[in-house]
């Protein structure tokens, strides 16, 4: 590369020297005939006076050849060195990022190599030099734009932060980035040691920073979690590599495998800052460490267990969940919300919230209680001291230690306050259930929750705590269940026209719906087709599918006589309640999600 570049520079200098006199003398030759007639009419003393030089043009004097403007040559030399450096960098960078090396190097090398010297040497400099700059800058800009879209923010070049850092480094400024220690390199992630005393945590963090390479790799892993919107990572250690899986919007996605050597160092460091035993690769260990990145504060739960092939590590990240304010933001239809609110404004009864494990029950419960009239009625309840659920405003919760006491211990004092609404995230036992059912039958509205796949199942699960069927049937008033499914990415979703057979199968009248949507699928052969928003997944974020059962007298009779899923499903349907599948189809028709995703979510 340097040899070719040197030949280019020599060619430019020679071309400028050789073509300069021809270009300039041509100007001089054209002026000679015009000056002949005035010279003949003038005195001999003035005949030898040279013709005036055109304004702004440097013309060689007689006997003067080969003039090269040193300023122009210096400007081209600076551009030339920039081109050599950037083309060499592109050659190396494409290899690291696994981009088409021949294509990008050729695009940045050949145009400048073949044409830049001609623009500078054969065309007036003030016209040719901008073209030479364009031959250099346009291909470089195309490559930078492509590679910056594929890397993490801290690895991007020619951005405002990158240019500021380079200028500061060259000028001797005191920018923070210039004074970084080795462990401070990489993304701006702050790792926080946890799991031990303050002094031990500080010592663990100090020792972790000594392994600067592994420290930066863990920071990059946290940044990757943030950029991918993942909340879990599964690392399966094999003999030579580590298989990576990312849990994004409720679905596992395979990632690129990592090498075993660097992954071992990362695991040692993560165990160290989580106050675990890095040398133990067989026993089951659990711990936590913290990480802050781009205004997000993460708590990472790390679990490791030895397996025959090596070790299996699960990293669970919490703390960057999107904050929702209403059930509508969670995905509930306005009409359904009206029915739910009507049940939540009742003077008495039992209202049950439910969802699958890790299905958003905490969010559903909090938003549901938040949608009630807490400023008009008095809300009170019991909460475990070990609970990590978010606080609900205007709800007077009394904490109790489940290891030392039960709910019925505090129920008498709680009821003496005469609240209008009782809030129990969980009902612990049959004794507490009996008291709450008695209150729910005539005096109080009781809110509770449980883990269940559907609204009817939630009713049976709460009754199984120890309720007498007749008393429970009288008290129960409504049950709301939620399933989470993925939202279609609004940037890359693809419309299609459903067939009449498909609409008939979905129960949609012909002509009612013209267009449905499905997830966009990038071309594996074309990296440019990958959506920059969802990363080629086709989905971005999650939305709730809701099933609401409003209990009527027919349902109560079935609950007392035949408390089975099939019987209660039929009774709920006869009462006019929509099924989960019907609500999901409405979401698909509105373009929020796809039929494929509805099917996946309902099969779980």
Coordinates of C-alpha atoms in Angstrom, one line a residue:
X1 CA 0.0 0.0 0.0
X2 CA 2.8 2.5 0.9
X3 CA 4.7 1.7 -2.3
X4 CA 1.7 2.3 -4.5
X5 CA 0.9 5.5 -2.6
X6 CA 4.4 6.8 -3.1
X7 CA 4.2 6.1 -6.8
X8 CA 0.9 8.1 -6.9
X9 CA 2.6 11.1 -5.2
X10 CA 5.5 11.0 -7.6
X11 CA 3.2 10.9 -10.6
X12 CA 1.2 13.9 -9.3
X13 CA 4.4 15.9 -8.9
X14 CA 5.7 15.0 -12.3
X15 CA 2.4 15.6 -14.0
X16 CA 2.1 19.0 -12.4
X17 CA 5.7 19.9 -13.4
X18 CA 5.3 18.7 -17.0
X19 CA 1.8 20.0 -17.7
X20 CA 2.2 23.3 -15.8
X21 CA 4.3 25.0 -18.6
X22 CA 2.1 23.6 -21.4
X23 CA -1.0 25.0 -19.7
X24 CA 0.5 28.3 -18.9
X25 CA 2.3 28.8 -22.2
X26 CA -0.8 28.1 -24.1
X27 CA -2.3 31.1 -22.3
X28 CA 0.8 33.1 -23.3
X29 CA 0.6 32.0 -27.0
X30 CA -3.0 33.1 -27.3
X31 CA -2.2 36.6 -26.1
X32 CA 0.8 37.1 -28.6
X33 CA -1.2 37.8 -31.8
X34 CA -3.4 40.3 -30.0
X35 CA -0.3 42.2 -28.8
X36 CA 1.4 42.3 -32.3
X37 CA -0.6 45.2 -33.8
X38 CA -0.2 47.7 -30.9
X39 CA 3.5 46.9 -30.7
X40 CA 4.0 47.9 -34.4
X41 CA 2.3 51.2 -33.9
X42 CA 4.2 52.1 -30.7
X43 CA 7.7 53.4 -30.3
X44 CA 10.5 50.8 -30.4
X45 CA 11.3 51.4 -26.8
X46 CA 7.9 50.1 -25.8
X47 CA 7.7 47.2 -28.2
X48 CA 9.4 44.9 -25.8
X49 CA 7.0 45.5 -22.9
X50 CA 5.5 42.2 -21.9
X51 CA 1.8 41.7 -22.3
X52 CA -0.3 42.2 -19.1
X53 CA -0.9 39.0 -17.1
X54 CA -4.5 37.8 -16.7
X55 CA -5.8 38.6 -13.3
X56 CA -5.3 35.8 -10.8
X57 CA -3.2 33.6 -13.1
X58 CA 0.4 32.8 -12.4
X59 CA 2.2 32.8 -15.9
X60 CA 5.7 31.7 -16.4
X61 CA 8.2 34.3 -17.5
X62 CA 10.3 33.6 -20.6
X63 CA 12.8 31.0 -19.7
X64 CA 10.9 30.0 -16.5
X65 CA 9.6 26.4 -16.5
X66 CA 8.2 23.8 -14.1
X67 CA 6.6 26.0 -11.5
X68 CA 4.8 24.0 -8.7
X69 CA 2.9 25.9 -6.0
X70 CA 4.3 24.5 -2.7
X71 CA 1.1 25.4 -0.9
X72 CA -1.0 23.4 -3.3
X73 CA 1.4 20.5 -3.2
X74 CA 1.3 20.5 0.6
X75 CA -2.5 20.4 0.6
X76 CA -2.6 17.4 -1.7
X77 CA 0.1 15.7 0.4
X78 CA -2.1 16.1 3.5
X79 CA -5.1 14.6 1.6
X80 CA -3.0 11.8 0.3
X81 CA -1.8 10.8 3.8
X82 CA -5.3 10.8 5.1
X83 CA -6.3 8.5 2.2
X84 CA -3.5 6.1 2.9
X85 CA -4.4 5.9 6.6
X86 CA -8.1 5.5 6.1
X87 CA -7.8 2.9 3.4
X88 CA -5.4 0.9 5.5
X89 CA -7.8 1.2 8.5
X90 CA -10.8 0.0 6.3
X91 CA -8.8 -3.0 5.2
X92 CA -8.2 -4.0 8.9
X93 CA -11.7 -3.0 10.1
X94 CA -13.6 -5.0 7.5
X95 CA -11.7 -8.1 8.6
X96 CA -12.6 -7.6 12.3
X97 CA -16.3 -6.8 11.5
X98 CA -16.5 -9.6 8.9
X99 CA -17.6 -7.2 6.2
X100 CA -16.8 -7.7 2.4
X101 CA -13.2 -6.6 2.5
X102 CA -12.5 -6.6 -1.3
X103 CA -15.6 -4.5 -2.0
X104 CA -15.0 -1.8 0.5
X105 CA -11.2 -1.6 0.0
X106 CA -11.7 -1.4 -3.8
X107 CA -14.3 1.3 -3.5
X108 CA -12.1 3.4 -1.3
X109 CA -8.8 2.7 -3.2
X110 CA -9.4 2.7 -7.0
X111 CA -11.4 5.9 -7.6
X112 CA -8.8 8.0 -5.7
X113 CA -5.9 6.1 -7.1
X114 CA -6.9 6.5 -10.7
X115 CA -8.4 10.0 -10.8
X116 CA -7.3 12.2 -7.9
X117 CA -3.9 13.0 -9.5
X118 CA -5.5 14.0 -12.8
X119 CA -7.9 16.4 -11.1
X120 CA -5.0 18.1 -9.3
X121 CA -2.4 18.1 -12.1
X122 CA -4.5 18.7 -15.2
X123 CA -7.3 20.9 -14.0
X124 CA -6.9 24.3 -12.3
X125 CA -6.3 23.5 -8.6
X126 CA -9.3 25.4 -7.2
X127 CA -11.5 23.3 -9.4
X128 CA -9.7 19.9 -9.2
X129 CA -8.9 19.7 -5.5
X130 CA -12.6 19.7 -4.4
X131 CA -13.1 16.8 -6.8
X132 CA -10.1 15.0 -5.3
X133 CA -11.6 15.5 -1.8
X134 CA -14.9 14.1 -3.0
X135 CA -13.2 11.0 -4.4
X136 CA -11.7 10.4 -0.9
X137 CA -14.6 11.5 1.3
X138 CA -17.7 9.9 -0.4
X139 CA -16.5 6.2 -0.3
X140 CA -15.1 6.7 3.2
X141 CA -18.4 8.2 4.4
X142 CA -20.3 5.2 2.8
X143 CA -18.2 2.7 4.7
X144 CA -18.4 4.7 8.0
X145 CA -22.2 4.9 7.8
X146 CA -22.4 1.1 7.2
X147 CA -20.0 0.0 10.0
X148 CA -21.3 2.5 12.6
X149 CA -24.8 0.9 12.2
X150 CA -23.4 -2.5 13.1
X151 CA -21.3 -1.7 16.2
X152 CA -22.0 -0.4 19.7
X153 CA -22.1 3.4 20.2
X154 CA -18.7 3.5 21.9
X155 CA -17.1 1.9 18.8
X156 CA -18.5 4.3 16.3
X157 CA -16.1 6.6 14.4
X158 CA -16.4 10.2 13.1
X159 CA -19.3 10.9 15.5
X160 CA -19.4 14.1 17.6
X161 CA -17.9 12.3 20.6
X162 CA -15.2 10.6 18.6
X163 CA -14.1 13.8 16.8
X164 CA -14.1 15.6 20.1
X165 CA -11.9 12.9 21.7
X166 CA -9.5 12.9 18.8
X167 CA -9.1 16.7 18.8
X168 CA -8.6 16.7 22.6
X169 CA -6.0 14.0 22.3
X170 CA -4.1 15.8 19.5
X171 CA -4.2 19.1 21.3
X172 CA -3.2 17.8 24.7
X173 CA -6.5 18.5 26.3
X174 CA -7.6 17.0 29.6
X175 CA -10.7 15.2 28.4
X176 CA -11.7 12.3 30.6
X177 CA -11.5 9.8 27.7
X178 CA -7.9 10.7 27.3
X179 CA -6.9 9.7 30.8
X180 CA -8.7 6.4 31.0
X181 CA -7.1 3.5 32.8
X182 CA -7.2 0.2 30.9
X183 CA -10.3 -1.0 32.8
X184 CA -12.1 2.3 31.8
X185 CA -11.9 1.6 28.1
X186 CA -14.9 0.3 26.2
X187 CA -18.5 1.4 26.8
X188 CA -19.3 3.7 29.7
X189 CA -20.6 1.0 31.9
X190 CA -20.2 1.2 35.7
X191 CA -19.9 -2.2 37.4
X192 CA -21.0 -2.4 41.0
X193 CA -19.8 -5.2 43.3
X194 CA -22.5 -6.6 45.6
X195 CA -23.2 -9.5 47.8
X196 CA -20.8 -8.8 50.7
X197 CA -19.9 -6.1 53.2
X198 CA -19.0 -2.6 51.8
X199 CA -15.3 -3.2 52.5
X200 CA -15.3 -6.6 50.8
X201 CA -17.3 -5.3 47.8
X202 CA -14.7 -2.5 47.3
X203 CA -11.9 -5.0 47.5
X204 CA -13.5 -7.3 45.0
X205 CA -14.1 -4.4 42.6
X206 CA -10.5 -3.2 43.0
X207 CA -9.2 -6.7 42.2
X208 CA -11.6 -7.1 39.3
X209 CA -10.3 -3.9 37.7
X210 CA -6.8 -5.4 37.6
X211 CA -8.0 -7.9 35.0
X212 CA -8.7 -5.0 32.6
X213 CA -9.4 -7.1 29.5
X214 CA -12.1 -9.2 31.2
X215 CA -13.5 -6.1 32.9
X216 CA -14.0 -4.4 29.5
X217 CA -15.5 -7.6 28.1
X218 CA -18.1 -7.7 30.9
X219 CA -18.9 -4.0 30.3
X220 CA -19.4 -4.8 26.6
X221 CA -21.8 -7.6 27.6
X222 CA -23.9 -5.3 29.7
X223 CA -23.9 -2.7 26.8
X224 CA -25.0 -5.5 24.4
X225 CA -27.9 -6.5 26.8
X226 CA -29.0 -2.9 26.8
X227 CA -28.8 -2.5 23.0
X228 CA -30.6 -5.8 22.3
X229 CA -33.3 -5.1 25.0
X230 CA -32.5 -8.5 26.5
X231 CA -33.3 -9.3 30.1
X232 CA -31.6 -12.7 30.3
X233 CA -28.5 -14.3 28.9
X234 CA -27.8 -18.0 28.9
X235 CA -24.1 -19.0 28.5
X236 CA -23.5 -22.7 27.9
X237 CA -19.8 -23.5 28.3
X238 CA -18.6 -26.3 26.0
X239 CA -15.2 -27.7 25.4
X240 CA -14.0 -25.0 23.0
X241 CA -16.7 -22.4 22.9
X242 CA -19.6 -20.9 24.7
X243 CA -23.1 -20.9 23.2
X244 CA -25.0 -17.6 23.8
X245 CA -28.7 -17.2 24.0
X246 CA -30.6 -13.9 24.6
X247 CA -34.1 -13.6 26.1
X248 CA -35.8 -10.8 24.2
X249 CA -39.5 -9.9 24.6
X250 CA -40.2 -13.3 26.1
X251 CA -38.5 -15.4 23.5
X252 CA -35.0 -17.0 23.4
X253 CA -32.8 -16.0 20.4
X254 CA -29.5 -17.7 19.6
X255 CA -26.4 -15.4 19.5
X256 CA -22.9 -15.8 18.1
X257 CA -20.8 -18.2 20.1
X258 CA -17.9 -16.8 22.1
X259 CA -14.5 -18.3 22.6
X260 CA -13.9 -20.3 25.7
X261 CA -10.8 -18.6 26.9
X262 CA -12.2 -15.0 27.1
X263 CA -15.5 -16.3 28.4
X264 CA -13.8 -18.1 31.3
X265 CA -12.1 -14.8 32.3
X266 CA -15.4 -13.0 32.1
X267 CA -17.1 -15.6 34.4
X268 CA -14.3 -15.3 36.9
X269 CA -14.7 -11.6 37.0
X270 CA -18.6 -11.7 37.3
X271 CA -18.3 -14.2 40.1
X272 CA -15.8 -12.0 41.9
X273 CA -17.9 -8.9 41.9
X274 CA -21.0 -11.0 42.9
X275 CA -19.0 -12.2 46.0
X276 CA -19.1 -15.9 44.7
X277 CA -16.3 -18.4 44.4
X278 CA -14.6 -18.1 41.0
X279 CA -12.6 -21.2 41.5
X280 CA -15.7 -23.4 42.0
X281 CA -16.9 -24.5 38.6
X282 CA -19.1 -27.4 39.8
X283 CA -21.4 -26.3 42.7
X284 CA -24.5 -24.3 42.2
X285 CA -23.9 -20.6 43.0
X286 CA -26.1 -17.6 43.0
X287 CA -25.3 -13.9 43.5
X288 CA -25.9 -10.4 42.2
X289 CA -23.9 -7.4 40.9
X290 CA -25.0 -4.1 39.6
X291 CA -24.4 -2.1 36.4
X292 CA -25.2 1.4 35.3
X293 CA -25.4 2.3 31.6
X294 CA -27.0 5.2 29.7
X295 CA -29.3 6.2 32.6
X296 CA -30.3 2.6 33.2
X297 CA -29.6 1.0 36.5
X298 CA -29.4 -2.8 36.3
X299 CA -29.3 -5.5 38.9
X300 CA -27.8 -8.7 37.5
X301 CA -28.7 -12.0 39.1
X302 CA -26.0 -14.6 38.2
X303 CA -26.6 -18.3 38.6
X304 CA -24.0 -20.9 37.7
X305 CA -24.1 -24.7 37.8
X306 CA -21.5 -27.2 36.7
X307 CA -22.5 -29.5 33.8
X308 CA -20.7 -32.4 32.1
X309 CA -19.5 -30.2 29.3
X310 CA -18.4 -27.3 31.5
X311 CA -20.7 -24.9 33.2
X312 CA -24.1 -23.3 32.6
X313 CA -24.6 -19.6 33.5
X314 CA -27.8 -17.6 33.6
X315 CA -27.6 -13.8 33.8
X316 CA -30.9 -12.1 34.6
X317 CA -31.0 -8.3 34.2
X318 CA -33.7 -6.2 35.9
X319 CA -34.1 -2.4 36.3
X320 CA -34.6 -1.1 32.8
X321 CA -38.2 -2.1 32.2
X322 CA -40.4 0.4 30.5
X323 CA -42.7 2.2 33.0
X324 CA -46.3 1.9 32.0
X325 CA -49.0 4.2 33.4
X326 CA -52.3 2.7 32.4
X327 CA -53.9 -0.6 31.3
X328 CA -54.4 0.9 27.8
X329 CA -50.6 1.4 27.5
X330 CA -50.4 -2.3 28.4
X331 CA -52.6 -3.1 25.4
X332 CA -56.2 -3.3 26.8
X333 CA -59.0 -2.2 24.5
X334 CA -61.0 0.9 25.6
X335 CA -64.3 -1.1 25.6
X336 CA -62.8 -3.9 27.7
X337 CA -61.4 -1.3 30.1
X338 CA -64.8 0.1 30.7
X339 CA -66.1 -3.4 31.7
X340 CA -63.1 -4.0 33.9
X341 CA -63.4 -0.6 35.6
X342 CA -67.1 -1.3 36.3
X343 CA -66.2 -4.4 38.1
X344 CA -63.4 -2.7 40.1
X345 CA -65.8 0.1 41.2
X346 CA -68.2 -2.4 42.8
X347 CA -68.9 -2.0 46.5
X348 CA -68.2 -5.6 47.4
X349 CA -66.9 -8.9 45.8
X350 CA -63.6 -10.5 45.0
X351 CA -61.6 -9.5 41.9
X352 CA -58.7 -11.7 40.8
X353 CA -55.7 -10.7 38.7
X354 CA -53.7 -13.4 37.1
X355 CA -50.9 -14.1 34.6
X356 CA -48.4 -16.8 33.8
X357 CA -45.1 -17.0 35.8
X358 CA -42.9 -14.1 34.5
X359 CA -46.0 -13.0 32.5
X360 CA -46.3 -9.5 33.9
X361 CA -48.5 -10.2 36.9
X362 CA -46.8 -7.5 39.1
X363 CA -47.4 -4.9 36.4
X364 CA -51.0 -6.0 35.8
X365 CA -51.8 -5.9 39.5
X366 CA -50.2 -2.5 40.0
X367 CA -51.8 -0.9 37.0
X368 CA -55.2 -2.5 37.8
X369 CA -55.2 -1.1 41.4
X370 CA -53.9 2.2 39.9
X371 CA -57.0 2.4 37.7
X372 CA -59.4 2.3 40.7
X373 CA -60.9 5.2 42.7
X374 CA -58.2 5.2 45.5
X375 CA -58.8 9.0 46.1
X376 CA -62.5 8.4 46.9
X377 CA -62.4 5.1 48.8
X378 CA -60.1 3.9 51.6
X379 CA -57.7 1.1 50.4
X380 CA -55.8 -1.1 52.9
X381 CA -54.0 -4.4 52.8
X382 CA -51.2 -6.6 53.9
X383 CA -47.8 -7.0 52.2
X384 CA -44.9 -9.4 53.0
X385 CA -41.7 -7.7 54.2
X386 CA -39.8 -9.8 51.7
X387 CA -41.9 -8.5 48.8
X388 CA -40.1 -6.6 46.1
X389 CA -43.2 -5.3 44.4
X390 CA -43.4 -1.6 43.5
X391 CA -45.3 0.6 45.9
X392 CA -48.9 1.5 45.0
X393 CA -49.8 5.1 46.0
X394 CA -52.8 5.8 48.2
X395 CA -53.0 2.2 49.4
X396 CA -52.3 1.7 53.1
X397 CA -50.3 -1.5 53.2
X398 CA -49.2 -3.1 56.5
X399 CA -46.1 -5.3 56.3
X400 CA -45.7 -8.6 58.0
X401 CA -42.9 -11.1 58.3
X402 CA -44.1 -14.5 56.9
X403 CA -41.4 -16.3 58.7
X404 CA -42.8 -15.2 62.1
X405 CA -46.4 -14.4 61.6
X406 CA -49.4 -15.0 59.3
X407 CA -52.0 -12.7 57.7
X408 CA -54.7 -13.5 60.2
X409 CA -52.5 -12.0 62.9
X410 CA -52.9 -8.6 61.4
X411 CA -56.4 -8.9 59.9
X412 CA -58.4 -7.9 63.1
X413 CA -56.4 -4.6 63.5
X414 CA -56.6 -4.0 59.7
X415 CA -60.4 -4.4 59.7
X416 CA -60.9 -2.2 62.7
X417 CA -59.8 0.7 60.4
X418 CA -63.0 0.0 58.4
X419 CA -61.4 0.2 54.9
X420 CA -63.6 0.1 51.8
X421 CA -61.3 -2.0 49.7
X422 CA -58.9 -4.7 50.8
X423 CA -55.7 -5.4 48.8
X424 CA -53.9 -8.8 49.1
X425 CA -51.4 -9.7 46.4
X426 CA -51.5 -13.2 47.9
X427 CA -53.9 -15.0 50.3
X428 CA -51.7 -17.3 52.4
X429 CA -54.1 -19.8 54.0
X430 CA -57.7 -21.0 54.5
X431 CA -58.1 -18.9 57.7
X432 CA -57.4 -15.7 56.0
X433 CA -59.5 -16.8 53.0
X434 CA -62.5 -17.4 55.2
X435 CA -62.3 -13.9 56.7
X436 CA -61.8 -12.2 53.3
X437 CA -64.7 -14.1 51.7
X438 CA -67.0 -13.1 54.6
X439 CA -66.1 -9.4 54.0
X440 CA -66.3 -9.7 50.2
X441 CA -69.8 -11.1 50.3
X442 CA -71.4 -7.9 51.6
X443 CA -69.0 -5.3 53.0
X444 CA -65.7 -4.9 51.0
X445 CA -64.2 -5.3 47.6
X446 CA -61.2 -7.6 47.8
X447 CA -58.4 -7.5 45.2
X448 CA -56.0 -10.5 45.0
X449 CA -53.8 -12.3 42.5
X450 CA -52.4 -15.7 41.5
X451 CA -50.4 -17.4 38.8
X452 CA -52.6 -18.9 36.1
X453 CA -52.8 -19.3 32.3
X454 CA -56.5 -18.2 32.0
X455 CA -59.1 -16.3 34.0
X456 CA -61.2 -19.4 34.8
X457 CA -58.1 -21.3 36.0
X458 CA -57.3 -18.3 38.3
X459 CA -60.7 -18.6 40.0
X460 CA -60.1 -22.3 40.7
X461 CA -56.6 -21.7 42.0
X462 CA -57.8 -19.1 44.5
X463 CA -60.6 -21.3 45.6
X464 CA -58.1 -24.2 46.1
X465 CA -56.4 -22.2 48.9
X466 CA -59.1 -23.4 51.2
X467 CA -62.4 -21.8 50.4
X468 CA -65.8 -23.4 50.9
X469 CA -67.3 -23.6 47.3
X470 CA -70.6 -22.0 48.3
X471 CA -69.1 -19.1 50.2
X472 CA -66.5 -18.6 47.4
X473 CA -69.2 -18.6 44.7
X474 CA -71.2 -15.9 46.4
X475 CA -68.1 -13.7 46.9
X476 CA -66.3 -14.0 43.5
X477 CA -67.2 -11.2 41.1
X478 CA -64.6 -11.0 38.3
X479 CA -61.3 -12.4 37.1
X480 CA -58.8 -10.7 34.7
X481 CA -56.0 -12.7 33.1
X482 CA -53.2 -11.5 30.8
X483 CA -50.9 -13.1 28.4
X484 CA -48.0 -11.2 26.9
X485 CA -47.2 -11.4 23.2
X486 CA -44.7 -9.5 21.1
X487 CA -45.6 -6.3 19.2
X488 CA -44.8 -6.2 15.5
X489 CA -42.0 -3.8 14.7
X490 CA -43.8 -0.8 13.1
X491 CA -40.7 -0.1 10.9
X492 CA -40.4 -3.4 9.1
X493 CA -43.8 -5.2 9.5
X494 CA -45.1 -6.5 6.2
X495 CA -48.8 -6.2 5.1
X496 CA -50.6 -9.0 3.3
X497 CA -54.1 -9.7 2.1
X498 CA -55.7 -12.6 4.0
X499 CA -57.6 -15.2 2.0
X500 CA -61.4 -15.8 2.5
X501 CA -60.6 -19.2 4.0
X502 CA -58.3 -17.6 6.6
X503 CA -60.9 -15.0 7.5
X504 CA -63.5 -17.7 7.8
X505 CA -61.3 -19.7 10.1
X506 CA -60.7 -16.7 12.3
X507 CA -64.4 -16.0 12.5
X508 CA -64.1 -12.6 10.7
X509 CA -66.9 -11.8 8.2
X510 CA -65.8 -11.5 4.6
X511 CA -64.9 -8.0 3.5
X512 CA -64.5 -6.8 7.1
X513 CA -60.7 -6.9 7.0
X514 CA -58.6 -6.2 3.9
X515 CA -55.1 -6.2 5.3
X516 CA -53.2 -8.1 8.1
X517 CA -49.6 -7.8 9.0
X518 CA -46.7 -10.2 9.7
X519 CA -43.1 -9.9 10.9
X520 CA -40.6 -8.6 8.3
X521 CA -37.9 -11.1 7.4
X522 CA -34.5 -9.7 6.3
X523 CA -32.6 -11.2 3.4
X524 CA -29.7 -13.3 5.0
X525 CA -27.6 -12.4 1.9
X526 CA -28.2 -8.7 2.3
X527 CA -27.1 -7.1 5.6
X528 CA -28.7 -3.8 4.5
X529 CA -32.1 -5.4 4.8
X530 CA -31.8 -6.0 8.6
X531 CA -34.1 -3.6 10.4
X532 CA -32.2 -1.0 12.5
X533 CA -35.0 -0.8 15.1
X534 CA -35.7 -4.5 15.9
X535 CA -32.4 -6.0 14.7
X536 CA -34.1 -8.3 12.3
X537 CA -36.3 -10.0 14.9
X538 CA -39.5 -8.5 13.4
X539 CA -41.0 -7.6 16.8
X540 CA -40.3 -4.8 19.2
X541 CA -41.7 -4.7 22.7
X542 CA -44.7 -6.6 24.2
X543 CA -48.4 -6.1 24.5
X544 CA -51.0 -7.8 26.7
X545 CA -53.8 -10.1 25.5
X546 CA -56.6 -9.9 28.1
X547 CA -59.3 -12.4 29.1
X548 CA -62.0 -11.0 31.4
X549 CA -64.6 -13.1 33.1
X550 CA -67.5 -11.3 34.7
X551 CA -69.2 -13.7 37.0
X552 CA -73.0 -14.1 36.8
X553 CA -75.5 -16.4 38.5
X554 CA -75.1 -19.2 35.9
X555 CA -71.3 -19.2 36.5
X556 CA -71.8 -19.3 40.3
X557 CA -74.1 -22.3 40.0
X558 CA -71.5 -24.2 37.8
X559 CA -68.8 -23.2 40.3
X560 CA -70.7 -24.8 43.2
X561 CA -71.8 -27.9 41.3
X562 CA -69.0 -28.7 38.9
X563 CA -65.9 -26.7 39.6
X564 CA -64.0 -27.9 36.5
X565 CA -62.2 -26.0 33.8
X566 CA -64.3 -27.2 30.9
X567 CA -67.6 -26.5 32.7
X568 CA -66.5 -23.1 33.8
X569 CA -65.2 -22.1 30.4
X570 CA -68.5 -22.9 28.8
X571 CA -70.4 -21.0 31.5
X572 CA -68.1 -17.9 31.0
X573 CA -68.7 -18.1 27.2
X574 CA -72.5 -18.3 27.8
X575 CA -72.2 -15.2 29.9
X576 CA -70.9 -13.2 26.9
X577 CA -67.2 -13.1 27.9
X578 CA -64.7 -13.1 25.1
X579 CA -62.0 -15.8 25.1
X580 CA -58.3 -15.1 25.0
X581 CA -58.1 -16.3 21.4
X582 CA -60.8 -13.8 20.3
X583 CA -59.0 -10.9 22.1
X584 CA -55.8 -12.0 20.3
X585 CA -57.4 -11.9 16.9
X586 CA -58.6 -8.4 17.6
X587 CA -55.0 -7.4 18.2
X588 CA -53.9 -9.0 15.0
X589 CA -56.6 -7.3 13.0
X590 CA -55.6 -3.9 14.4
X591 CA -52.0 -4.5 13.2
X592 CA -50.5 -4.6 16.7
X593 CA -49.2 -8.2 16.4
X594 CA -49.3 -11.1 14.0
X595 CA -51.4 -14.3 13.9
X596 CA -48.3 -16.4 14.2
X597 CA -47.4 -14.5 17.4
X598 CA -50.9 -15.0 18.8
X599 CA -50.6 -18.7 18.2
X600 CA -47.2 -18.9 19.9
X601 CA -48.3 -16.9 22.9
X602 CA -51.5 -19.0 23.5
X603 CA -49.6 -22.3 23.2
X604 CA -47.3 -21.5 26.1

